[in-house]
Amino acid sequence: MRNIKLQKFAINLITVFVALMVIALPLVADAQFRSPTAPGTDPLPGQSTATEIILRVIQILLAIAGLVAVIFLIVGGFRYITAGGNEETAESAKKTITNAIIGIVIIILAFVIVRVISNALIGGASNV
């Protein structure tokens, strides 16, 4: 029994790791096209005001939350597929999928709200 739980945990861990690697791969590939910044230069070119930096941080946090919600959606789907006729596991997986979809919708709405407010505050001058 303990061995089966350990195997399920290992499979879930590997699934999450592979999903994170697939998500991070485009970021690694994009690094080759960026020019290195010289020491002592501004690490955030074009980000001159505190408002723009705060908006950028909020958008990064929303993107991370979106990635986490998508990972939960994937894990819930995996658990639902591997439920094997166990109704309790299937119901738990359905709840995970439902909550992940609700989270994705909330995150998308939050992103839109932040975008509208930032355009109103900055006047559309930001490329954030």
GROMACS .gro file of C-alpha atoms in nm, residues 4-120:
model
  117
    4ILE     CA    1   0.157   0.238  -0.441
    5LYS     CA    2   0.126   0.578  -0.270
    6LEU     CA    3   0.496   0.639  -0.326
    7GLN     CA    4   0.458   0.551  -0.695
    8LYS     CA    5   0.160   0.786  -0.735
    9PHE     CA    6   0.351   1.064  -0.563
   10ALA     CA    7   0.653   1.006  -0.788
   11ILE     CA    8   0.434   1.011  -1.100
   12ASN     CA    9   0.264   1.334  -0.988
   13LEU     CA   10   0.601   1.491  -0.907
   14ILE     CA   11   0.744   1.393  -1.245
   15THR     CA   12   0.432   1.525  -1.421
   16VAL     CA   13   0.460   1.862  -1.248
   17PHE     CA   14   0.834   1.877  -1.321
   18VAL     CA   15   0.783   1.800  -1.691
   19ALA     CA   16   0.503   2.058  -1.713
   20LEU     CA   17   0.727   2.322  -1.555
   21MET     CA   18   1.009   2.234  -1.794
   22VAL     CA   19   0.776   2.264  -2.094
   23ILE     CA   20   0.658   2.601  -1.967
   24ALA     CA   21   1.013   2.726  -1.898
   25LEU     CA   22   1.160   2.608  -2.230
   26PRO     CA   23   1.048   2.913  -2.432
   27LEU     CA   24   1.199   3.143  -2.168
   28VAL     CA   25   1.535   2.969  -2.204
   29ALA     CA   26   1.516   2.986  -2.584
   30ASP     CA   27   1.431   3.357  -2.568
   31ALA     CA   28   1.746   3.427  -2.367
   32GLN     CA   29   1.968   3.377  -2.670
   33PHE     CA   30   1.808   3.672  -2.850
   34ARG     CA   31   1.850   3.921  -2.569
   35SER     CA   32   2.152   4.144  -2.563
   36PRO     CA   33   2.345   4.137  -2.237
   37THR     CA   34   2.328   4.453  -2.031
   38ALA     CA   35   2.646   4.631  -1.941
   39PRO     CA   36   2.732   4.654  -1.572
   40GLY     CA   37   2.590   4.962  -1.406
   41THR     CA   38   2.311   5.007  -1.658
   42ASP     CA   39   1.943   5.004  -1.581
   43PRO     CA   40   1.827   4.638  -1.561
   44LEU     CA   41   1.474   4.741  -1.658
   45PRO     CA   42   1.502   4.951  -1.971
   46GLY     CA   43   1.197   5.165  -2.035
   47GLN     CA   44   1.071   5.121  -1.678
   48SER     CA   45   1.126   5.466  -1.542
   49THR     CA   46   0.841   5.518  -1.298
   50ALA     CA   47   0.741   5.332  -0.987
   51THR     CA   48   0.389   5.286  -1.123
   52GLU     CA   49   0.516   5.097  -1.427
   53ILE     CA   50   0.739   4.876  -1.213
   54ILE     CA   51   0.451   4.796  -0.976
   55LEU     CA   52   0.223   4.714  -1.269
   56ARG     CA   53   0.489   4.488  -1.418
   57VAL     CA   54   0.530   4.303  -1.085
   58ILE     CA   55   0.152   4.258  -1.060
   59GLN     CA   56   0.138   4.118  -1.412
   60ILE     CA   57   0.426   3.879  -1.338
   61LEU     CA   58   0.248   3.757  -1.024
   62LEU     CA   59  -0.073   3.708  -1.222
   63ALA     CA   60   0.120   3.510  -1.483
   64ILE     CA   61   0.269   3.288  -1.211
   65ALA     CA   62  -0.077   3.238  -1.060
   66GLY     CA   63  -0.207   3.146  -1.405
   67LEU     CA   64   0.069   2.889  -1.448
   68VAL     CA   65  -0.013   2.738  -1.109
   69ALA     CA   66  -0.383   2.720  -1.202
   70VAL     CA   67  -0.300   2.547  -1.530
   71ILE     CA   68  -0.076   2.300  -1.345
   72PHE     CA   69  -0.365   2.225  -1.107
   73LEU     CA   70  -0.590   2.173  -1.410
   74ILE     CA   71  -0.340   1.926  -1.556
   75VAL     CA   72  -0.297   1.742  -1.226
   76GLY     CA   73  -0.675   1.725  -1.177
   77GLY     CA   74  -0.719   1.584  -1.527
   78PHE     CA   75  -0.445   1.331  -1.466
   79ARG     CA   76  -0.606   1.226  -1.137
   80TYR     CA   77  -0.947   1.198  -1.307
   81ILE     CA   78  -0.809   0.980  -1.585
   82THR     CA   79  -0.624   0.754  -1.343
   83ALA     CA   80  -0.914   0.725  -1.095
   84GLY     CA   81  -0.978   0.372  -1.216
   85GLY     CA   82  -1.344   0.358  -1.119
   86ASN     CA   83  -1.290   0.493  -0.767
   87GLU     CA   84  -1.574   0.742  -0.721
   88GLU     CA   85  -1.409   0.929  -0.434
   89THR     CA   86  -1.093   0.991  -0.635
   90ALA     CA   87  -1.295   1.090  -0.940
   91GLU     CA   88  -1.503   1.338  -0.738
   92SER     CA   89  -1.189   1.483  -0.582
   93ALA     CA   90  -1.037   1.521  -0.928
   94LYS     CA   91  -1.355   1.687  -1.059
   95LYS     CA   92  -1.342   1.937  -0.772
   96THR     CA   93  -0.976   2.009  -0.850
   97ILE     CA   94  -1.059   2.067  -1.218
   98THR     CA   95  -1.358   2.288  -1.131
   99ASN     CA   96  -1.156   2.496  -0.885
  100ALA     CA   97  -0.868   2.529  -1.134
  101ILE     CA   98  -1.105   2.656  -1.405
  102ILE     CA   99  -1.260   2.903  -1.161
  103GLY     CA  100  -0.910   3.018  -1.068
  104ILE     CA  101  -0.812   3.064  -1.433
  105VAL     CA  102  -1.124   3.272  -1.498
  106ILE     CA  103  -1.056   3.489  -1.192
  107ILE     CA  104  -0.693   3.537  -1.295
  108ILE     CA  105  -0.793   3.636  -1.650
  109LEU     CA  106  -1.046   3.885  -1.513
  110ALA     CA  107  -0.784   4.025  -1.273
  111PHE     CA  108  -0.540   4.062  -1.562
  112VAL     CA  109  -0.801   4.252  -1.766
  113ILE     CA  110  -0.885   4.477  -1.471
  114VAL     CA  111  -0.517   4.555  -1.411
  115ARG     CA  112  -0.468   4.625  -1.783
  116VAL     CA  113  -0.766   4.863  -1.797
  117ILE     CA  114  -0.663   5.048  -1.482
  118SER     CA  115  -0.301   5.073  -1.596
  119ASN     CA  116  -0.408   5.214  -1.931
  120ALA     CA  117  -0.628   5.467  -1.752
   0.00000   0.00000   0.00000
